[in-house]
PDB file of C-alpha atoms in Angstrom:
ATOM      1  CA  UNK A   1       9.773 -21.953  31.289  1.00  0.00           C
ATOM      2  CA  UNK A   2       8.562 -20.684  27.924  1.00  0.00           C
ATOM      3  CA  UNK A   3      10.897 -18.475  25.897  1.00  0.00           C
ATOM      4  CA  UNK A   4      11.093 -15.423  25.292  1.00  0.00           C
ATOM      5  CA  UNK A   5      11.928 -13.319  21.728  1.00  0.00           C
ATOM      6  CA  UNK A   6      12.239  -8.778  21.994  1.00  0.00           C
ATOM      7  CA  UNK A   7      11.211  -7.957  18.940  1.00  0.00           C
ATOM      8  CA  UNK A   8      11.671  -4.007  18.215  1.00  0.00           C
ATOM      9  CA  UNK A   9       8.965  -2.087  16.637  1.00  0.00           C
ATOM     10  CA  UNK A  10       9.236   0.486  13.257  1.00  0.00           C
ATOM     11  CA  UNK A  11       9.609   3.606  16.432  1.00  0.00           C
ATOM     12  CA  UNK A  12      11.854   1.984  18.544  1.00  0.00           C
ATOM     13  CA  UNK A  13       9.711  -0.171  21.694  1.00  0.00           C
ATOM     14  CA  UNK A  14      11.403  -3.465  22.911  1.00  0.00           C
ATOM     15  CA  UNK A  15       8.315  -6.145  23.152  1.00  0.00           C
ATOM     16  CA  UNK A  16       9.184  -9.582  25.005  1.00  0.00           C
ATOM     17  CA  UNK A  17       6.879 -12.513  22.924  1.00  0.00           C
ATOM     18  CA  UNK A  18       6.301 -16.334  24.506  1.00  0.00           C
ATOM     19  CA  UNK A  19       7.734 -17.771  21.488  1.00  0.00           C
ATOM     20  CA  UNK A  20       4.356 -19.997  21.433  1.00  0.00           C
ATOM     21  CA  UNK A  21       2.799 -16.893  20.827  1.00  0.00           C
ATOM     22  CA  UNK A  22       5.591 -15.408  18.641  1.00  0.00           C
ATOM     23  CA  UNK A  23       4.726 -18.439  16.520  1.00  0.00           C
ATOM     24  CA  UNK A  24       1.157 -17.412  15.348  1.00  0.00           C
ATOM     25  CA  UNK A  25       3.074 -15.077  13.181  1.00  0.00           C
ATOM     26  CA  UNK A  26       3.919 -17.117  10.084  1.00  0.00           C
ATOM     27  CA  UNK A  27       6.804 -14.944   8.639  1.00  0.00           C
ATOM     28  CA  UNK A  28       8.280 -14.689  12.471  1.00  0.00           C
ATOM     29  CA  UNK A  29       8.130 -18.300  12.807  1.00  0.00           C
ATOM     30  CA  UNK A  30       9.964 -18.977   9.705  1.00  0.00           C
ATOM     31  CA  UNK A  31      12.082 -16.148  11.153  1.00  0.00           C
ATOM     32  CA  UNK A  32      12.839 -18.067  14.421  1.00  0.00           C
ATOM     33  CA  UNK A  33      13.429 -21.791  12.127  1.00  0.00           C
ATOM     34  CA  UNK A  34      15.044 -20.864   9.459  1.00  0.00           C
ATOM     35  CA  UNK A  35      17.870 -18.411  11.576  1.00  0.00           C
ATOM     36  CA  UNK A  36      17.401 -19.894  14.307  1.00  0.00           C
ATOM     37  CA  UNK A  37      16.335 -17.135  16.396  1.00  0.00           C
ATOM     38  CA  UNK A  38      18.097 -13.643  15.671  1.00  0.00           C
ATOM     39  CA  UNK A  39      18.226 -11.488  18.682  1.00  0.00           C
ATOM     40  CA  UNK A  40      16.207  -8.850  18.781  1.00  0.00           C
ATOM     41  CA  UNK A  41      13.405  -9.461  15.598  1.00  0.00           C
ATOM     42  CA  UNK A  42      12.941  -6.506  13.568  1.00  0.00           C
ATOM     43  CA  UNK A  43       9.580  -5.264  12.773  1.00  0.00           C
ATOM     44  CA  UNK A  44      10.500  -2.453  11.360  1.00  0.00           C
ATOM     45  CA  UNK A  45       6.785  -1.690   9.035  1.00  0.00           C
ATOM     46  CA  UNK A  46       4.872  -2.502  12.746  1.00  0.00           C
ATOM     47  CA  UNK A  47       5.024   0.681  15.688  1.00  0.00           C
ATOM     48  CA  UNK A  48       4.974  -0.967  19.387  1.00  0.00           C
ATOM     49  CA  UNK A  49       0.937  -0.113  20.071  1.00  0.00           C
ATOM     50  CA  UNK A  50       0.413  -1.909  17.188  1.00  0.00           C
ATOM     51  CA  UNK A  51       2.355  -5.691  17.703  1.00  0.00           C
ATOM     52  CA  UNK A  52       1.342  -5.298  21.087  1.00  0.00           C
ATOM     53  CA  UNK A  53      -2.585  -5.721  20.214  1.00  0.00           C
ATOM     54  CA  UNK A  54      -1.627  -8.308  17.367  1.00  0.00           C
ATOM     55  CA  UNK A  55       0.550 -10.482  20.272  1.00  0.00           C
ATOM     56  CA  UNK A  56      -2.717 -10.165  22.119  1.00  0.00           C
ATOM     57  CA  UNK A  57      -4.924 -11.492  19.635  1.00  0.00           C
ATOM     58  CA  UNK A  58      -2.612 -13.966  19.193  1.00  0.00           C
ATOM     59  CA  UNK A  59      -2.133 -15.616  22.784  1.00  0.00           C
ATOM     60  CA  UNK A  60      -5.998 -15.486  23.503  1.00  0.00           C
ATOM     61  CA  UNK A  61      -5.388 -17.526  19.484  1.00  0.00           C
ATOM     62  CA  UNK A  62      -2.797 -19.390  21.286  1.00  0.00           C
ATOM     63  CA  UNK A  63      -5.064 -20.510  24.412  1.00  0.00           C
ATOM     64  CA  UNK A  64      -8.217 -20.882  21.942  1.00  0.00           C
ATOM     65  CA  UNK A  65     -10.117 -18.146  24.567  1.00  0.00           C
ATOM     66  CA  UNK A  66     -12.561 -16.942  21.469  1.00  0.00           C
ATOM     67  CA  UNK A  67     -14.309 -19.992  17.901  1.00  0.00           C
ATOM     68  CA  UNK A  68     -13.308 -18.138  15.078  1.00  0.00           C
ATOM     69  CA  UNK A  69     -15.302 -19.298  11.909  1.00  0.00           C
ATOM     70  CA  UNK A  70     -14.701 -20.072   8.944  1.00  0.00           C
ATOM     71  CA  UNK A  71     -16.697 -18.735   5.600  1.00  0.00           C
ATOM     72  CA  UNK A  72     -18.978 -16.631   8.503  1.00  0.00           C
ATOM     73  CA  UNK A  73     -20.940 -13.767   7.944  1.00  0.00           C
ATOM     74  CA  UNK A  74     -21.380 -12.858  11.639  1.00  0.00           C
ATOM     75  CA  UNK A  75     -18.456 -10.246  12.744  1.00  0.00           C
ATOM     76  CA  UNK A  76     -15.846 -11.788  14.882  1.00  0.00           C
ATOM     77  CA  UNK A  77     -14.734  -8.856  17.694  1.00  0.00           C
ATOM     78  CA  UNK A  78     -11.647  -7.322  16.896  1.00  0.00           C
ATOM     79  CA  UNK A  79     -11.452  -5.530  19.848  1.00  0.00           C
ATOM     80  CA  UNK A  80     -13.341  -4.949  22.621  1.00  0.00           C
ATOM     81  CA  UNK A  81     -12.537  -2.013  24.217  1.00  0.00           C
ATOM     82  CA  UNK A  82     -13.005   0.235  20.700  1.00  0.00           C
ATOM     83  CA  UNK A  83     -15.763  -1.653  18.604  1.00  0.00           C
ATOM     84  CA  UNK A  84     -16.110   1.325  16.241  1.00  0.00           C
ATOM     85  CA  UNK A  85     -12.120   1.387  14.702  1.00  0.00           C
ATOM     86  CA  UNK A  86     -11.464   4.399  12.927  1.00  0.00           C
ATOM     87  CA  UNK A  87      -9.993   4.250   9.185  1.00  0.00           C
ATOM     88  CA  UNK A  88      -6.423   4.623   9.984  1.00  0.00           C
ATOM     89  CA  UNK A  89      -6.095   2.096  13.121  1.00  0.00           C
ATOM     90  CA  UNK A  90      -8.085  -0.260  11.186  1.00  0.00           C
ATOM     91  CA  UNK A  91      -5.540  -0.323   8.585  1.00  0.00           C
ATOM     92  CA  UNK A  92      -2.683  -0.590  10.782  1.00  0.00           C
ATOM     93  CA  UNK A  93      -3.536  -3.524  12.395  1.00  0.00           C
ATOM     94  CA  UNK A  94      -4.710  -4.946   9.286  1.00  0.00           C
ATOM     95  CA  UNK A  95      -1.149  -4.176   7.668  1.00  0.00           C
ATOM     96  CA  UNK A  96       0.364  -5.621  10.612  1.00  0.00           C
ATOM     97  CA  UNK A  97      -1.539  -8.766  10.904  1.00  0.00           C
ATOM     98  CA  UNK A  98      -0.944  -9.406   6.865  1.00  0.00           C
ATOM     99  CA  UNK A  99       2.485  -8.040   6.855  1.00  0.00           C
ATOM    100  CA  UNK A 100       3.969 -10.450  10.331  1.00  0.00           C
ATOM    101  CA  UNK A 101       0.704 -13.505   8.389  1.00  0.00           C
ATOM    102  CA  UNK A 102      -1.907 -13.981  11.244  1.00  0.00           C
ATOM    103  CA  UNK A 103      -4.937 -15.048   8.720  1.00  0.00           C
ATOM    104  CA  UNK A 104      -7.291 -15.709  11.314  1.00  0.00           C
ATOM    105  CA  UNK A 105      -6.785 -11.922  12.065  1.00  0.00           C
ATOM    106  CA  UNK A 106      -6.719 -11.113   9.468  1.00  0.00           C
ATOM    107  CA  UNK A 107      -9.430 -12.674   7.985  1.00  0.00           C
ATOM    108  CA  UNK A 108     -11.756 -11.321  11.529  1.00  0.00           C
ATOM    109  CA  UNK A 109     -10.833  -7.979   9.895  1.00  0.00           C
ATOM    110  CA  UNK A 110     -11.358  -8.002   6.862  1.00  0.00           C
ATOM    111  CA  UNK A 111     -15.126  -9.642   7.799  1.00  0.00           C
ATOM    112  CA  UNK A 112     -15.206  -6.363  10.229  1.00  0.00           C
ATOM    113  CA  UNK A 113     -14.218  -4.157   7.164  1.00  0.00           C
ATOM    114  CA  UNK A 114     -16.247  -6.173   5.059  1.00  0.00           C
ATOM    115  CA  UNK A 115     -19.872  -6.034   7.963  1.00  0.00           C
ATOM    116  CA  UNK A 116     -18.849  -2.194   8.633  1.00  0.00           C
ATOM    117  CA  UNK A 117     -17.734  -0.017   5.727  1.00  0.00           C
ATOM    118  CA  UNK A 118     -19.236  -2.041   3.041  1.00  0.00           C
ATOM    119  CA  UNK A 119     -22.347  -4.432   3.242  1.00  0.00           C
ATOM    120  CA  UNK A 120     -25.796  -3.053   2.643  1.00  0.00           C
ATOM    121  CA  UNK A 121     -24.097  -0.562   0.254  1.00  0.00           C
ATOM    122  CA  UNK A 122     -24.384   0.757  -3.842  1.00  0.00           C
ATOM    123  CA  UNK A 123     -20.987  -0.024  -5.260  1.00  0.00           C
ATOM    124  CA  UNK A 124     -20.988   3.276  -6.051  1.00  0.00           C
ATOM    125  CA  UNK A 125     -21.242   4.290  -2.880  1.00  0.00           C
ATOM    126  CA  UNK A 126     -18.342   1.689  -1.522  1.00  0.00           C
ATOM    127  CA  UNK A 127     -16.102   3.226  -4.706  1.00  0.00           C
ATOM    128  CA  UNK A 128     -16.473   6.612  -2.865  1.00  0.00           C
ATOM    129  CA  UNK A 129     -16.281   5.204   0.481  1.00  0.00           C
ATOM    130  CA  UNK A 130     -12.672   4.175  -0.097  1.00  0.00           C
ATOM    131  CA  UNK A 131     -11.345   6.694  -2.852  1.00  0.00           C
ATOM    132  CA  UNK A 132     -12.449   9.476  -0.074  1.00  0.00           C
ATOM    133  CA  UNK A 133     -11.779   7.915   3.126  1.00  0.00           C
ATOM    134  CA  UNK A 134      -8.229   9.509   4.786  1.00  0.00           C
ATOM    135  CA  UNK A 135      -6.080   6.224   6.708  1.00  0.00           C
TER     136      UNK A 135
END
């Protein structure tokens, strides 16, 4: 039976994650290995909804349910149910992936940003987009 860890999100919800999936996050992997698995593990900067999405991604990655190529020019599917992520959702997911150090998800989200928001635009258009978009 796989060991499960309880995580507490920034909005106070408990999330149970099996060890193999948890270890896909470098932050949590280091915490579990260094501290012997303090329970529950607080996630002060990640809300429950975003954490669940990150761990769904980690579970798929652990099961090798999708293929991610390094240095690809094609977008990796970041969220199958929501292909047109809003700026706020995209920011929350990228922030959580960075905080939890899930490198593959960070790379996929950055590719998505580059292909959706930056590709084919002039520097002035990019500047206006980044400065005026409400996150």
